Amino acid sequence: MLIYESGGCFVLKKKMAVLVSCVVILAGILSGCGNNGSAGSSKASTYKVAMVTGVGGVNDKSFNQSSWEGLTKFAKDNELKTGSDVKYLESQQPTDFAPNLNSLIQQKYNLIVAIGFQMQTDLQNIAQQHQDQHFALIDSVAVDKNNKPLKNVANLTFKEQQGSFLVGVVAGLTTKTNKVGFVGGINSDLIKKFESGFKAGVKTVNPNAQIFVQYAGDFNAPDKGQNIAATLYGKGADIIYAAAGNTGNGVFTEAKSRAKSGQKVWVIGVDKDQYDEGLPENVTLTSMVKRVDQAIYDASAKAKAGKFPGGQVLQYGLKENGVGIAPTIKNVSASVLDQVKKYQQKIIDGSIVVPTTDKEYSTYLASLSK
């Protein structure tokens, strides 16, 4: 019995020794795996990008929404998580800009994108206080006290006047009443580019057309947009180009209301293809697409690759496919589209320089009569 018990104890001890050895080896393997790709290591290598929306919110069906679509595509292509690695903070009013930007800095996002020229002043102040933080600014240029671009801000700008010229050509050749309208958000240098380009396009192909212009003074007031549209349609305009963010959605509301009553009117959308906004009444003639989504994607990709374009002013026009006519063109006749292509090439090759201000427009208009 004693021999049996002693042998049994020996066998048991031997098995336990082997088991302990296995546990130690397994722990070593797991430890090695952790060093090569643990959650902590993965988190440290994750590139994080966030954006602060302009007033109007991320679902404005225009500028902010297009921006977010660019970031979500970047997240998908780089296997990043939306809502954490890539996210947005909404601004309900201009006073939200600075707190939102500072919040993202505290959350240690690698790149922070400010959506819209209205954020320029806040971004300039904050960027100079956090010179190691990378930012991108849409539609304006962040500068220091000497008016030089800040080294930690990538400035993404567009030649909106070029795309607006093309939809002006569409409006000028499509109108039946010979009256068209333009509804702007805030009267600013930026929106003047939309207005000037549109008017130049209309007048180039239809010198006798009458153009009504009115600003809402707001990018987030669809009710104002609807009231202005009602006024312009009431004056006889049968096409309105809206460059007004969420305010422009009110133009669609008014157009659809009139279409239900049997009146044939059109809206030209902006920033993204707004064909669906005109449904089911089918009031979207076309849209001037501004590829904010692509610009943000490009800037994010460059920054992630260690090639952040800080201090640069990047411009996206027709040549760069940064602006243009929307893909949905079913409501534009083939003959009009032929004219659009002709003028697009003239702008690209430089034979037409599209105006961006009231003064440049006046000069351009005078040149047409020579």
PDB file of N, CA, C and O in Angstrom, residues 55-96:
ATOM      1  N   VAL A  55     -23.058  75.573 -38.962  1.00  0.00           N
ATOM      2  CA  VAL A  55     -24.448  75.676 -38.514  1.00  0.00           C
ATOM      3  C   VAL A  55     -25.346  75.033 -39.574  1.00  0.00           C
ATOM      4  O   VAL A  55     -25.196  75.253 -40.757  1.00  0.00           O
ATOM      5  N   GLY A  56     -26.273  74.226 -39.121  1.00  0.00           N
ATOM      6  CA  GLY A  56     -27.142  73.518 -40.056  1.00  0.00           C
ATOM      7  C   GLY A  56     -27.128  72.031 -39.795  1.00  0.00           C
ATOM      8  O   GLY A  56     -28.058  71.314 -40.137  1.00  0.00           O
ATOM      9  N   GLY A  57     -26.066  71.557 -39.170  1.00  0.00           N
ATOM     10  CA  GLY A  57     -26.016  70.160 -38.767  1.00  0.00           C
ATOM     11  C   GLY A  57     -25.563  69.210 -39.858  1.00  0.00           C
ATOM     12  O   GLY A  57     -25.515  69.539 -41.034  1.00  0.00           O
ATOM     13  N   VAL A  58     -25.251  67.991 -39.432  1.00  0.00           N
ATOM     14  CA  VAL A  58     -24.667  67.007 -40.336  1.00  0.00           C
ATOM     15  C   VAL A  58     -25.677  66.467 -41.343  1.00  0.00           C
ATOM     16  O   VAL A  58     -25.296  65.916 -42.380  1.00  0.00           O
ATOM     17  N   ASN A  59     -26.955  66.633 -41.084  1.00  0.00           N
ATOM     18  CA  ASN A  59     -27.985  66.142 -42.003  1.00  0.00           C
ATOM     19  C   ASN A  59     -28.646  67.273 -42.788  1.00  0.00           C
ATOM     20  O   ASN A  59     -29.846  67.241 -43.060  1.00  0.00           O
ATOM     21  N   ASP A  60     -27.827  68.272 -43.176  1.00  0.00           N
ATOM     22  CA  ASP A  60     -28.389  69.407 -43.909  1.00  0.00           C
ATOM     23  C   ASP A  60     -28.656  69.100 -45.374  1.00  0.00           C
ATOM     24  O   ASP A  60     -29.142  69.940 -46.120  1.00  0.00           O
ATOM     25  N   LYS A  61     -28.319  67.861 -45.803  1.00  0.00           N
ATOM     26  CA  LYS A  61     -28.521  67.416 -47.192  1.00  0.00           C
ATOM     27  C   LYS A  61     -27.710  68.256 -48.165  1.00  0.00           C
ATOM     28  O   LYS A  61     -28.038  68.359 -49.340  1.00  0.00           O
ATOM     29  N   SER A  62     -26.674  68.868 -47.671  1.00  0.00           N
ATOM     30  CA  SER A  62     -25.851  69.757 -48.480  1.00  0.00           C
ATOM     31  C   SER A  62     -24.396  69.684 -48.024  1.00  0.00           C
ATOM     32  O   SER A  62     -23.792  68.613 -48.015  1.00  0.00           O
ATOM     33  N   PHE A  63     -23.858  70.816 -47.625  1.00  0.00           N
ATOM     34  CA  PHE A  63     -22.439  70.998 -47.344  1.00  0.00           C
ATOM     35  C   PHE A  63     -21.914  70.123 -46.202  1.00  0.00           C
ATOM     36  O   PHE A  63     -20.939  69.386 -46.355  1.00  0.00           O
ATOM     37  N   ASN A  64     -22.544  70.192 -45.044  1.00  0.00           N
ATOM     38  CA  ASN A  64     -22.101  69.405 -43.893  1.00  0.00           C
ATOM     39  C   ASN A  64     -22.238  67.908 -44.143  1.00  0.00           C
ATOM     40  O   ASN A  64     -21.363  67.126 -43.783  1.00  0.00           O
ATOM     41  N   GLN A  65     -23.336  67.533 -44.758  1.00  0.00           N
ATOM     42  CA  GLN A  65     -23.577  66.114 -45.020  1.00  0.00           C
ATOM     43  C   GLN A  65     -22.535  65.550 -45.981  1.00  0.00           C
ATOM     44  O   GLN A  65     -22.019  64.447 -45.781  1.00  0.00           O
ATOM     45  N   SER A  66     -22.207  66.316 -47.008  1.00  0.00           N
ATOM     46  CA  SER A  66     -21.176  65.881 -47.956  1.00  0.00           C
ATOM     47  C   SER A  66     -19.830  65.714 -47.250  1.00  0.00           C
ATOM     48  O   SER A  66     -19.079  64.773 -47.520  1.00  0.00           O
ATOM     49  N   SER A  67     -19.530  66.629 -46.343  1.00  0.00           N
ATOM     50  CA  SER A  67     -18.281  66.551 -45.584  1.00  0.00           C
ATOM     51  C   SER A  67     -18.216  65.264 -44.774  1.00  0.00           C
ATOM     52  O   SER A  67     -17.196  64.557 -44.767  1.00  0.00           O
ATOM     53  N   TRP A  68     -19.300  64.952 -44.092  1.00  0.00           N
ATOM     54  CA  TRP A  68     -19.342  63.746 -43.264  1.00  0.00           C
ATOM     55  C   TRP A  68     -19.254  62.485 -44.123  1.00  0.00           C
ATOM     56  O   TRP A  68     -18.639  61.491 -43.741  1.00  0.00           O
ATOM     57  N   GLU A  69     -19.850  62.512 -45.306  1.00  0.00           N
ATOM     58  CA  GLU A  69     -19.760  61.362 -46.209  1.00  0.00           C
ATOM     59  C   GLU A  69     -18.312  61.094 -46.607  1.00  0.00           C
ATOM     60  O   GLU A  69     -17.897  59.939 -46.754  1.00  0.00           O
ATOM     61  N   GLY A  70     -17.539  62.178 -46.782  1.00  0.00           N
ATOM     62  CA  GLY A  70     -16.125  62.007 -47.099  1.00  0.00           C
ATOM     63  C   GLY A  70     -15.370  61.348 -45.961  1.00  0.00           C
ATOM     64  O   GLY A  70     -14.527  60.464 -46.172  1.00  0.00           O
ATOM     65  N   LEU A  71     -15.683  61.749 -44.723  1.00  0.00           N
ATOM     66  CA  LEU A  71     -14.999  61.166 -43.564  1.00  0.00           C
ATOM     67  C   LEU A  71     -15.421  59.723 -43.308  1.00  0.00           C
ATOM     68  O   LEU A  71     -14.604  58.890 -42.927  1.00  0.00           O
ATOM     69  N   THR A  72     -16.692  59.411 -43.519  1.00  0.00           N
ATOM     70  CA  THR A  72     -17.139  58.033 -43.289  1.00  0.00           C
ATOM     71  C   THR A  72     -16.523  57.088 -44.323  1.00  0.00           C
ATOM     72  O   THR A  72     -16.217  55.934 -44.015  1.00  0.00           O
ATOM     73  N   LYS A  73     -16.325  57.582 -45.540  1.00  0.00           N
ATOM     74  CA  LYS A  73     -15.653  56.761 -46.558  1.00  0.00           C
ATOM     75  C   LYS A  73     -14.196  56.535 -46.154  1.00  0.00           C
ATOM     76  O   LYS A  73     -13.659  55.430 -46.295  1.00  0.00           O
ATOM     77  N   PHE A  74     -13.554  57.571 -45.635  1.00  0.00           N
ATOM     78  CA  PHE A  74     -12.178  57.444 -45.160  1.00  0.00           C
ATOM     79  C   PHE A  74     -12.113  56.409 -44.038  1.00  0.00           C
ATOM     80  O   PHE A  74     -11.194  55.582 -43.988  1.00  0.00           O
ATOM     81  N   ALA A  75     -13.090  56.444 -43.139  1.00  0.00           N
ATOM     82  CA  ALA A  75     -13.133  55.486 -42.028  1.00  0.00           C
ATOM     83  C   ALA A  75     -13.268  54.059 -42.555  1.00  0.00           C
ATOM     84  O   ALA A  75     -12.544  53.148 -42.125  1.00  0.00           O
ATOM     85  N   LYS A  76     -14.167  53.875 -43.495  1.00  0.00           N
ATOM     86  CA  LYS A  76     -14.402  52.538 -44.044  1.00  0.00           C
ATOM     87  C   LYS A  76     -13.164  52.004 -44.753  1.00  0.00           C
ATOM     88  O   LYS A  76     -12.767  50.849 -44.554  1.00  0.00           O
ATOM     89  N   ASP A  77     -12.544  52.840 -45.574  1.00  0.00           N
ATOM     90  CA  ASP A  77     -11.380  52.399 -46.347  1.00  0.00           C
ATOM     91  C   ASP A  77     -10.167  52.114 -45.470  1.00  0.00           C
ATOM     92  O   ASP A  77      -9.252  51.382 -45.872  1.00  0.00           O
ATOM     93  N   ASN A  78     -10.148  52.699 -44.272  1.00  0.00           N
ATOM     94  CA  ASN A  78      -9.010  52.518 -43.374  1.00  0.00           C
ATOM     95  C   ASN A  78      -9.353  51.694 -42.130  1.00  0.00           C
ATOM     96  O   ASN A  78      -8.586  51.668 -41.168  1.00  0.00           O
ATOM     97  N   GLU A  79     -10.521  51.039 -42.179  1.00  0.00           N
ATOM     98  CA  GLU A  79     -10.978  50.165 -41.092  1.00  0.00           C
ATOM     99  C   GLU A  79     -10.989  50.883 -39.746  1.00  0.00           C
ATOM    100  O   GLU A  79     -10.529  50.368 -38.723  1.00  0.00           O
ATOM    101  N   LEU A  80     -11.511  52.109 -39.763  1.00  0.00           N
ATOM    102  CA  LEU A  80     -11.656  52.899 -38.551  1.00  0.00           C
ATOM    103  C   LEU A  80     -13.113  52.891 -38.109  1.00  0.00           C
ATOM    104  O   LEU A  80     -14.021  52.738 -38.934  1.00  0.00           O
ATOM    105  N   LYS A  81     -13.344  53.093 -36.834  1.00  0.00           N
ATOM    106  CA  LYS A  81     -14.696  53.053 -36.293  1.00  0.00           C
ATOM    107  C   LYS A  81     -15.320  54.448 -36.290  1.00  0.00           C
ATOM    108  O   LYS A  81     -14.766  55.385 -35.712  1.00  0.00           O
ATOM    109  N   THR A  82     -16.482  54.583 -36.955  1.00  0.00           N
ATOM    110  CA  THR A  82     -17.201  55.848 -36.899  1.00  0.00           C
ATOM    111  C   THR A  82     -17.837  55.986 -35.533  1.00  0.00           C
ATOM    112  O   THR A  82     -18.342  55.017 -34.963  1.00  0.00           O
ATOM    113  N   GLY A  83     -17.801  57.195 -35.014  1.00  0.00           N
ATOM    114  CA  GLY A  83     -18.337  57.440 -33.683  1.00  0.00           C
ATOM    115  C   GLY A  83     -17.251  57.467 -32.628  1.00  0.00           C
ATOM    116  O   GLY A  83     -17.463  57.966 -31.527  1.00  0.00           O
ATOM    117  N   SER A  84     -16.055  56.937 -32.985  1.00  0.00           N
ATOM    118  CA  SER A  84     -14.932  56.971 -32.044  1.00  0.00           C
ATOM    119  C   SER A  84     -13.659  57.395 -32.766  1.00  0.00           C
ATOM    120  O   SER A  84     -13.161  58.499 -32.564  1.00  0.00           O
ATOM    121  N   ASP A  85     -13.140  56.525 -33.660  1.00  0.00           N
ATOM    122  CA  ASP A  85     -11.937  56.892 -34.422  1.00  0.00           C
ATOM    123  C   ASP A  85     -12.221  58.071 -35.353  1.00  0.00           C
ATOM    124  O   ASP A  85     -11.365  58.927 -35.569  1.00  0.00           O
ATOM    125  N   VAL A  86     -13.402  58.053 -35.929  1.00  0.00           N
ATOM    126  CA  VAL A  86     -13.846  59.119 -36.834  1.00  0.00           C
ATOM    127  C   VAL A  86     -15.224  59.580 -36.370  1.00  0.00           C
ATOM    128  O   VAL A  86     -16.141  58.762 -36.241  1.00  0.00           O
ATOM    129  N   LYS A  87     -15.372  60.867 -36.097  1.00  0.00           N
ATOM    130  CA  LYS A  87     -16.671  61.343 -35.633  1.00  0.00           C
ATOM    131  C   LYS A  87     -16.844  62.826 -35.929  1.00  0.00           C
ATOM    132  O   LYS A  87     -15.950  63.479 -36.470  1.00  0.00           O
ATOM    133  N   TYR A  88     -18.012  63.358 -35.585  1.00  0.00           N
ATOM    134  CA  TYR A  88     -18.287  64.784 -35.768  1.00  0.00           C
ATOM    135  C   TYR A  88     -18.925  65.354 -34.513  1.00  0.00           C
ATOM    136  O   TYR A  88     -19.523  64.624 -33.706  1.00  0.00           O
ATOM    137  N   LEU A  89     -18.781  66.665 -34.346  1.00  0.00           N
ATOM    138  CA  LEU A  89     -19.522  67.411 -33.334  1.00  0.00           C
ATOM    139  C   LEU A  89     -20.344  68.451 -34.070  1.00  0.00           C
ATOM    140  O   LEU A  89     -19.830  69.162 -34.941  1.00  0.00           O
ATOM    141  N   GLU A  90     -21.616  68.547 -33.746  1.00  0.00           N
ATOM    142  CA  GLU A  90     -22.505  69.478 -34.437  1.00  0.00           C
ATOM    143  C   GLU A  90     -22.483  70.860 -33.795  1.00  0.00           C
ATOM    144  O   GLU A  90     -22.389  70.990 -32.573  1.00  0.00           O
ATOM    145  N   SER A  91     -22.598  71.865 -34.641  1.00  0.00           N
ATOM    146  CA  SER A  91     -22.686  73.252 -34.175  1.00  0.00           C
ATOM    147  C   SER A  91     -24.098  73.760 -34.466  1.00  0.00           C
ATOM    148  O   SER A  91     -24.525  73.792 -35.622  1.00  0.00           O
ATOM    149  N   GLN A  92     -24.795  74.147 -33.432  1.00  0.00           N
ATOM    150  CA  GLN A  92     -26.140  74.687 -33.601  1.00  0.00           C
ATOM    151  C   GLN A  92     -26.093  76.187 -33.862  1.00  0.00           C
ATOM    152  O   GLN A  92     -27.011  76.753 -34.460  1.00  0.00           O
ATOM    153  N   GLN A  93     -25.007  76.819 -33.422  1.00  0.00           N
ATOM    154  CA  GLN A  93     -24.832  78.253 -33.592  1.00  0.00           C
ATOM    155  C   GLN A  93     -23.333  78.557 -33.579  1.00  0.00           C
ATOM    156  O   GLN A  93     -22.528  77.725 -33.137  1.00  0.00           O
ATOM    157  N   PRO A  94     -22.921  79.721 -34.089  1.00  0.00           N
ATOM    158  CA  PRO A  94     -21.492  80.044 -34.165  1.00  0.00           C
ATOM    159  C   PRO A  94     -20.746  79.963 -32.836  1.00  0.00           C
ATOM    160  O   PRO A  94     -19.543  79.681 -32.822  1.00  0.00           O
ATOM    161  N   THR A  95     -21.432  80.202 -31.727  1.00  0.00           N
ATOM    162  CA  THR A  95     -20.764  80.132 -30.424  1.00  0.00           C
ATOM    163  C   THR A  95     -20.357  78.701 -30.061  1.00  0.00           C
ATOM    164  O   THR A  95     -19.625  78.496 -29.091  1.00  0.00           O
ATOM    165  N   ASP A  96     -20.823  77.729 -30.824  1.00  0.00           N
ATOM    166  CA  ASP A  96     -20.447  76.333 -30.575  1.00  0.00           C
ATOM    167  C   ASP A  96     -19.103  75.978 -31.206  1.00  0.00           C
ATOM    168  O   ASP A  96     -18.510  74.952 -30.863  1.00  0.00           O
TER     169      ASP A  96
END
